[in-house]
Short mmCIF file of C-alpha atoms and ligand atoms in Angstrom, two decimals:
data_model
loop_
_atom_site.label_atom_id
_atom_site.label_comp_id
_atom_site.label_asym_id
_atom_site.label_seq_id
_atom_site.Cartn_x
_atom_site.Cartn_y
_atom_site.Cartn_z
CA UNK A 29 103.26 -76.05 -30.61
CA UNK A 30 102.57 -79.61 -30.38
CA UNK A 31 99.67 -81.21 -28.03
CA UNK A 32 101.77 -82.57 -25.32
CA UNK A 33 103.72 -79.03 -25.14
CA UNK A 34 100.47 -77.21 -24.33
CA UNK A 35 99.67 -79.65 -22.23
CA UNK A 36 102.78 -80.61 -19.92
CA UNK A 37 102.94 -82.79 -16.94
CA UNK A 38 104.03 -81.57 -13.43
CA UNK A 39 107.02 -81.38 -11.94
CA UNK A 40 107.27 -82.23 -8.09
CA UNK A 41 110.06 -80.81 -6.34
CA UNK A 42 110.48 -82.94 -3.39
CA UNK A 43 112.16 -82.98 -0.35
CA UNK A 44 113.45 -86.82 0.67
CA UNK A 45 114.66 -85.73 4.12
CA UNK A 46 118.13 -86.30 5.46
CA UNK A 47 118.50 -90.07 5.10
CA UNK A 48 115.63 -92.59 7.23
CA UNK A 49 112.90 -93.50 5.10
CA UNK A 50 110.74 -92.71 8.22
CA UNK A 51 111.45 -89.31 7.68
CA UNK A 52 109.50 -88.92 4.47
CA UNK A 53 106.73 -86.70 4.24
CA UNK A 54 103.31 -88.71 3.74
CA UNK A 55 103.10 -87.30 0.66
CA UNK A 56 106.61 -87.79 -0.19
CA UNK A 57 106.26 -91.30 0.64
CA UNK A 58 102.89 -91.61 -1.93
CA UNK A 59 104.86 -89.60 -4.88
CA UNK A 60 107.40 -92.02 -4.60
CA UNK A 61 105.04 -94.99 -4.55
CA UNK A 62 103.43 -94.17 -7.85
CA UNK A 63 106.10 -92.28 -10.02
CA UNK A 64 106.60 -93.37 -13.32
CA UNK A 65 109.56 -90.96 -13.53
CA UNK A 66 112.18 -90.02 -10.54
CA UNK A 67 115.20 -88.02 -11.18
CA UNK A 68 117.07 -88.20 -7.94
CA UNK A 69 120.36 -86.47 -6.38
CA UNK A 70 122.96 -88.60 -4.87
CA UNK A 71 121.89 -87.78 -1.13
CA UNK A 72 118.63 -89.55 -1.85
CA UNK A 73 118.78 -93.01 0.45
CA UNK A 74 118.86 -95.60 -1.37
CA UNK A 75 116.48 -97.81 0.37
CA UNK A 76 114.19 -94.56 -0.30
CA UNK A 77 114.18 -94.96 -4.08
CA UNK A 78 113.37 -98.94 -3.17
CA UNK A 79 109.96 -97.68 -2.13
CA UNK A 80 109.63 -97.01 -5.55
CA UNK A 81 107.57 -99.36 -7.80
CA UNK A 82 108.72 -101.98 -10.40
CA UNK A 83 109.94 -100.19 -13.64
CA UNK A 84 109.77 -96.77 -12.60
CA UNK A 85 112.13 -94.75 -14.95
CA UNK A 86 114.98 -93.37 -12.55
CA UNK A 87 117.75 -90.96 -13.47
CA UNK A 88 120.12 -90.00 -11.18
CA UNK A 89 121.75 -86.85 -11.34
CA UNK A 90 124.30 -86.87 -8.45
CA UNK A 91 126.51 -83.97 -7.67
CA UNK A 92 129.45 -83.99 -5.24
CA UNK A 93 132.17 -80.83 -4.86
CA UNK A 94 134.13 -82.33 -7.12
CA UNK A 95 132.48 -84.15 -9.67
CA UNK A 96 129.48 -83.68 -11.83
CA UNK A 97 127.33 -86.26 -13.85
CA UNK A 98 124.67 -83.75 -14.69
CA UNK A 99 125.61 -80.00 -14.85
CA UNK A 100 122.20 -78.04 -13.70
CA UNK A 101 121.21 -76.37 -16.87
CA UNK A 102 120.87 -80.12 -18.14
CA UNK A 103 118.81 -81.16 -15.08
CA UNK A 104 116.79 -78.34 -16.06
CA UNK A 105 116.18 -79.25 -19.06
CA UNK A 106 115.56 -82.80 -18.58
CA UNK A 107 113.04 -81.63 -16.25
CA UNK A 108 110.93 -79.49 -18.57
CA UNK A 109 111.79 -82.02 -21.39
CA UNK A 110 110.35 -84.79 -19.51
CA UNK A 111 107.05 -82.84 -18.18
CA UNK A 112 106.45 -81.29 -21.66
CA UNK A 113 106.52 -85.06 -23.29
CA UNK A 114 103.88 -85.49 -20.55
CA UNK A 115 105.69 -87.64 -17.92
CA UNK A 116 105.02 -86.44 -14.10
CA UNK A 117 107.96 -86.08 -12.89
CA UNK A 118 109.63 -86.58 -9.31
CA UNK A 119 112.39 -84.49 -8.56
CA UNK A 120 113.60 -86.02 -5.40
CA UNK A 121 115.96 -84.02 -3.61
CA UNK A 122 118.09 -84.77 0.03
CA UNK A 123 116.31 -82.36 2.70
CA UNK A 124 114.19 -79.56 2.00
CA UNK A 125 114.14 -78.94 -1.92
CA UNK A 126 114.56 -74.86 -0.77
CA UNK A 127 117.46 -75.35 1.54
CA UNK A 128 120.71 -75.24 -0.72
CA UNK A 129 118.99 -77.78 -3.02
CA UNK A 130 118.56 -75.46 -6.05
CA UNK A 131 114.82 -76.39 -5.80
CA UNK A 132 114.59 -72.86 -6.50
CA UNK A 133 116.08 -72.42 -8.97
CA UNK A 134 114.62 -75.74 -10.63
CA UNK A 135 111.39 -74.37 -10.07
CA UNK A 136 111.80 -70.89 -11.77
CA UNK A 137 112.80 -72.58 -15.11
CA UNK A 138 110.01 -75.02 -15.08
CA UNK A 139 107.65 -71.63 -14.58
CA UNK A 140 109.01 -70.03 -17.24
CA UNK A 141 108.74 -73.15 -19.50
CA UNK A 142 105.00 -73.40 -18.55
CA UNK A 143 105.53 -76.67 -16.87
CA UNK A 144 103.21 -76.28 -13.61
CA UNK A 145 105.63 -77.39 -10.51
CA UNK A 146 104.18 -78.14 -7.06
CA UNK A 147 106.59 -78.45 -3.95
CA UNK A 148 106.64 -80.87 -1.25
CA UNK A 149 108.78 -80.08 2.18
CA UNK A 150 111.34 -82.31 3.58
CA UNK A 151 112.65 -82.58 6.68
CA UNK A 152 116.26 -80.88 6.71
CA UNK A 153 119.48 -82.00 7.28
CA UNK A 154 120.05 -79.27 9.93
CA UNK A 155 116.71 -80.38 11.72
CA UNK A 156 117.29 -84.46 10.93
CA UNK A 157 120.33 -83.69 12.48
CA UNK A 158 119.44 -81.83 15.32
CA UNK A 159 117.11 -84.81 16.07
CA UNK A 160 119.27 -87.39 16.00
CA UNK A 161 121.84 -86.10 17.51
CA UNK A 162 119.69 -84.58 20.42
CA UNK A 163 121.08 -80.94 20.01
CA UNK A 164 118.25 -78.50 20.29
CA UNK A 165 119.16 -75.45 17.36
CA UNK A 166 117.28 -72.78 20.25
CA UNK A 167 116.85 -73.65 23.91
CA UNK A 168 115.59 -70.57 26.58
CA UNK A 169 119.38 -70.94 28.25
CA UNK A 170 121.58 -71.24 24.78
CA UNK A 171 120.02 -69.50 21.97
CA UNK A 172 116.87 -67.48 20.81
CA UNK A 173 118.71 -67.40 16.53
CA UNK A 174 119.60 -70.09 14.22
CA UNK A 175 121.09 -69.44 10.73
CA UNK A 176 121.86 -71.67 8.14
CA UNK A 177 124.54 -70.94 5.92
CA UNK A 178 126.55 -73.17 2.93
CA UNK A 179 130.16 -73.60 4.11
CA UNK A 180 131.12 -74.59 0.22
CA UNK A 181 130.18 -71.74 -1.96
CA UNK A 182 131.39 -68.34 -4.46
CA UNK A 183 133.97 -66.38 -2.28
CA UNK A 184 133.51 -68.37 1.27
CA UNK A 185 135.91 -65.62 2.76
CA UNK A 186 134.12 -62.70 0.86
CA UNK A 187 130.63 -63.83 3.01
CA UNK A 188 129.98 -61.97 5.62
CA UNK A 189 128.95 -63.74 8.94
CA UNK A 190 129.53 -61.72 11.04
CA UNK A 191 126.92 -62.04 14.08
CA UNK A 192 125.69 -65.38 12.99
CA UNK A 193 127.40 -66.86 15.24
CA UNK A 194 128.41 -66.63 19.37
CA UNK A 195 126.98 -65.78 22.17
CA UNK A 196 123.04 -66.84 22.34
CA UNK A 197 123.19 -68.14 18.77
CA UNK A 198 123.43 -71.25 16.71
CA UNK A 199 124.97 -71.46 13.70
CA UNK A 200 124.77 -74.76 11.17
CA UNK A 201 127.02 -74.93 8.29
CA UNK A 202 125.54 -76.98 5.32
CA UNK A 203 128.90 -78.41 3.40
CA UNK A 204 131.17 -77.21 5.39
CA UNK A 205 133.60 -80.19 5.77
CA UNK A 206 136.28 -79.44 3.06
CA UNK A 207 136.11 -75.82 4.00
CA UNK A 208 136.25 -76.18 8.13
CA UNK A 209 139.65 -74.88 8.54
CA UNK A 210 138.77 -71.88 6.72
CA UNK A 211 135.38 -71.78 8.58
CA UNK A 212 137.06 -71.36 11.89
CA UNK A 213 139.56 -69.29 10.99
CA UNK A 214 137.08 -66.94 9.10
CA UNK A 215 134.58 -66.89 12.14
CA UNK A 216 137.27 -66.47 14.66
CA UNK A 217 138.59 -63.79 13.09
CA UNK A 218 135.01 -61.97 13.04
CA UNK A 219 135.43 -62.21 16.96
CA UNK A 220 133.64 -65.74 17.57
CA UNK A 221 135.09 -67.01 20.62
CA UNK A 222 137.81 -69.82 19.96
CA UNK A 223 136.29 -72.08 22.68
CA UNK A 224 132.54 -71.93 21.46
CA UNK A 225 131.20 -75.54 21.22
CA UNK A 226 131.04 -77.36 18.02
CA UNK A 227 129.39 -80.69 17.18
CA UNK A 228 130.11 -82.11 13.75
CA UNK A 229 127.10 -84.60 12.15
CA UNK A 230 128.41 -87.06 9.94
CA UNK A 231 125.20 -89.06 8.20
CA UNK A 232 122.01 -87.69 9.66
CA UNK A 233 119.45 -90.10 11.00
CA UNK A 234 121.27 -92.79 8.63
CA UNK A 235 123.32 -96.09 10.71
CA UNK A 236 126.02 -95.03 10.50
CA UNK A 237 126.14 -91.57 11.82
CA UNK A 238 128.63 -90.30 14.13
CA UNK A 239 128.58 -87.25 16.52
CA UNK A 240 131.97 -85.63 17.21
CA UNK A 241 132.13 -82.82 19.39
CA UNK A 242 135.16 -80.16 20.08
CA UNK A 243 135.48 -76.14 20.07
CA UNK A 244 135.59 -73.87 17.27
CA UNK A 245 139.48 -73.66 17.20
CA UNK A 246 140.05 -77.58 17.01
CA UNK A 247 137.12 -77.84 14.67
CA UNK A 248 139.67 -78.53 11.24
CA UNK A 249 141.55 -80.98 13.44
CA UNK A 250 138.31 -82.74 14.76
CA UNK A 251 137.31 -83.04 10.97
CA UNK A 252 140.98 -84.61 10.08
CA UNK A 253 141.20 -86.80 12.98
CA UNK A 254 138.14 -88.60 12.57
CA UNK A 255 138.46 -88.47 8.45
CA UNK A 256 134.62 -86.50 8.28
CA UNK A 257 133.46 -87.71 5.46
CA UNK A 258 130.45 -85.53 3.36
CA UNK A 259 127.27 -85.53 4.09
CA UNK A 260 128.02 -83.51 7.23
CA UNK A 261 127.19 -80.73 9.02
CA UNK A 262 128.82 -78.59 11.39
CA UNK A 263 126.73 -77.20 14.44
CA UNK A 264 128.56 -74.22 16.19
CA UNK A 265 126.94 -72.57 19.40
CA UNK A 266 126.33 -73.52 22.86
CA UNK A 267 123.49 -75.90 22.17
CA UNK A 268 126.27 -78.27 20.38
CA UNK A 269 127.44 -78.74 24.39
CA UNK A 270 124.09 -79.02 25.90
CA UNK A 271 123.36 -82.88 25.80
CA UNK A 272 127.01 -83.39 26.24
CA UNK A 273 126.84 -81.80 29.32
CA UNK A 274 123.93 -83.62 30.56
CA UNK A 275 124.88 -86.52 29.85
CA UNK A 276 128.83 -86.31 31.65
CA UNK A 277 126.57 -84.89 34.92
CA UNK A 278 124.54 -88.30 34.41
CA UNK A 279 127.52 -90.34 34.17
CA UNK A 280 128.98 -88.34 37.44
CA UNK A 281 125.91 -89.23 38.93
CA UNK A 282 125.70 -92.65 38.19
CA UNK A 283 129.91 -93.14 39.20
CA UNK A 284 129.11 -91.79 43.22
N1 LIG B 4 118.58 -79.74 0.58
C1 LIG B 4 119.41 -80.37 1.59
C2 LIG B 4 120.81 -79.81 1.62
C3 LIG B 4 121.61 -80.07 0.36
S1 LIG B 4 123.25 -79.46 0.49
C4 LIG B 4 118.75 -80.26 2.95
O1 LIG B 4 117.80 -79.51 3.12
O2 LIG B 4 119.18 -80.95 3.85
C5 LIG B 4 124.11 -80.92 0.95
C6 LIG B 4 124.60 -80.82 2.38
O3 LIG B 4 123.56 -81.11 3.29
C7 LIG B 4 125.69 -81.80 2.72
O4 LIG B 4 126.95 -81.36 2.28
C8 LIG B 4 125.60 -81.81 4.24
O5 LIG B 4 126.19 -80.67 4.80
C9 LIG B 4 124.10 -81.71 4.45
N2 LIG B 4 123.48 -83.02 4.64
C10 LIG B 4 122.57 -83.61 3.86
N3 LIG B 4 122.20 -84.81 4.36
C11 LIG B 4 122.90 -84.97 5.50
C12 LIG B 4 122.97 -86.00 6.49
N4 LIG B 4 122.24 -87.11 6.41
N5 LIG B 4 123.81 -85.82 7.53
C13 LIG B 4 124.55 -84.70 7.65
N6 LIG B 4 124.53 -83.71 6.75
C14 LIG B 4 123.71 -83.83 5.70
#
């Protein structure tokens, strides 16, 4: 075993939120700073890897549904690679590195490689989202359970949802654009009531995000019509209605 194998760098999985830079983690925000190394996805902001200092090394390895630059076995390896060559390494990831980011799965090979891994919690897209978008996941009135689930995934129709969402409950699909037709279909057909509320978040916290807002059975046509374009996420539950509401009795209001 060589000297820099015994004796391998960390690996930092870390979370870079859902878009604003404000949204970093302090010590998100200090990794960044002062890495020599960052190996990024493509949901990482740009003007977050700008905070970055001259001449820091940074790969990206930027997945989308359809194409690959970096298949994970190879990020995993990079990653071990990198910290057993003794390079710290920043794995910067969109979100929460342990929501659908495969921080887990990142961090189980870097374990069994010896590489020590620490973890650093980002603000997720659901709850960036949320935020922005001013559509609380629970409220007393709307719902007391939130779920999370990936809309793009093994056997989407196999999955069984059944109770995640209706009634009292919010339900947030994570990649769920491509998929929405079979989304609604799949949770109306579990007995989700066609007319629940839907909001769909295009962009989180970024300029240029957009809010659109329907029901569950005009959700694929909502998608279509405004050409939804990933990152997105769909919000389904009474809550998606709430501000909407507020805000038409404001506007009523303000018109007498
Ligand atoms: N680890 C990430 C999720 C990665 S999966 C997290 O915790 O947020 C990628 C999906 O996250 C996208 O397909 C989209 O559904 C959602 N997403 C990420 N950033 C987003 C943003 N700024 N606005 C809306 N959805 C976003």
């Amino acid at each position: 075993m060589s000297i820099a194998a015994s004796n391998p760098a960390k690996v930092w999985l870390v979370g870079a939120g859902p878009g604003d830079p404000d949204l970093l983690t302090l010590r998100a925000a200090r990794l960044v700073m002062n890495a020599r190394l960052i190996v990024h996805d493509g949901l990482v902001d740009p003007a977050i890897l700008a905070m970055a200092r001259p001449g820091t090394r940074m790969i990206s390895v930027a997945k989308s549904r359809s194409r690959h630059t970096m298949r994970q076995d190879e990020i995993n390896a990079l990653l071990v690679r990198e910290a057993q060559a003794g390079t710290e390494v920043v794995r910067l990831k969109g979100g929460d590195p342990f929501v659908f980011g495969r921080g887990g799965e990142e961090a189980e090979v870097c374990r069994a490689a010896g590489v020590p891994v620490e973890v650093v919690p980002g603000v997720s897209a659901a709850l960036g989202a949320a935020a922005a978008a001013q559509i609380p996941l629970t409220h007393r009135d709307s719902a007391s359970i939130v779920s999370f689930v990936a809309g793009q995934c093994k056997g989407l129709t196999e999955q069984d949802w059944a109770g995640l969402a209706g009634k009292g409950r919010t339900l947030v699909i994570y990649m769920g654009v491509a998929t929405s037709e079979a989304i609604a279909e799949k949770l109306i057909a579990d007995g989700v009531a066609p007319d629940v509320a839907v909001a769909v978040i295009e962009n989180a916290t970024r300029a240029d995000m957009r809010v659109l807002r329907g029901s569950l059975a005009g959700l694929a046509a909502l998608v279509a019509k405004h050409k939804v374009q990933s990152p997105a996420l769909i919000v389904i539950g009474e809550v998606a209605a709430r501000n909407e509401i507020e805000l038409r009795a404001v506007a009523l209001e303000a018109a007498k």
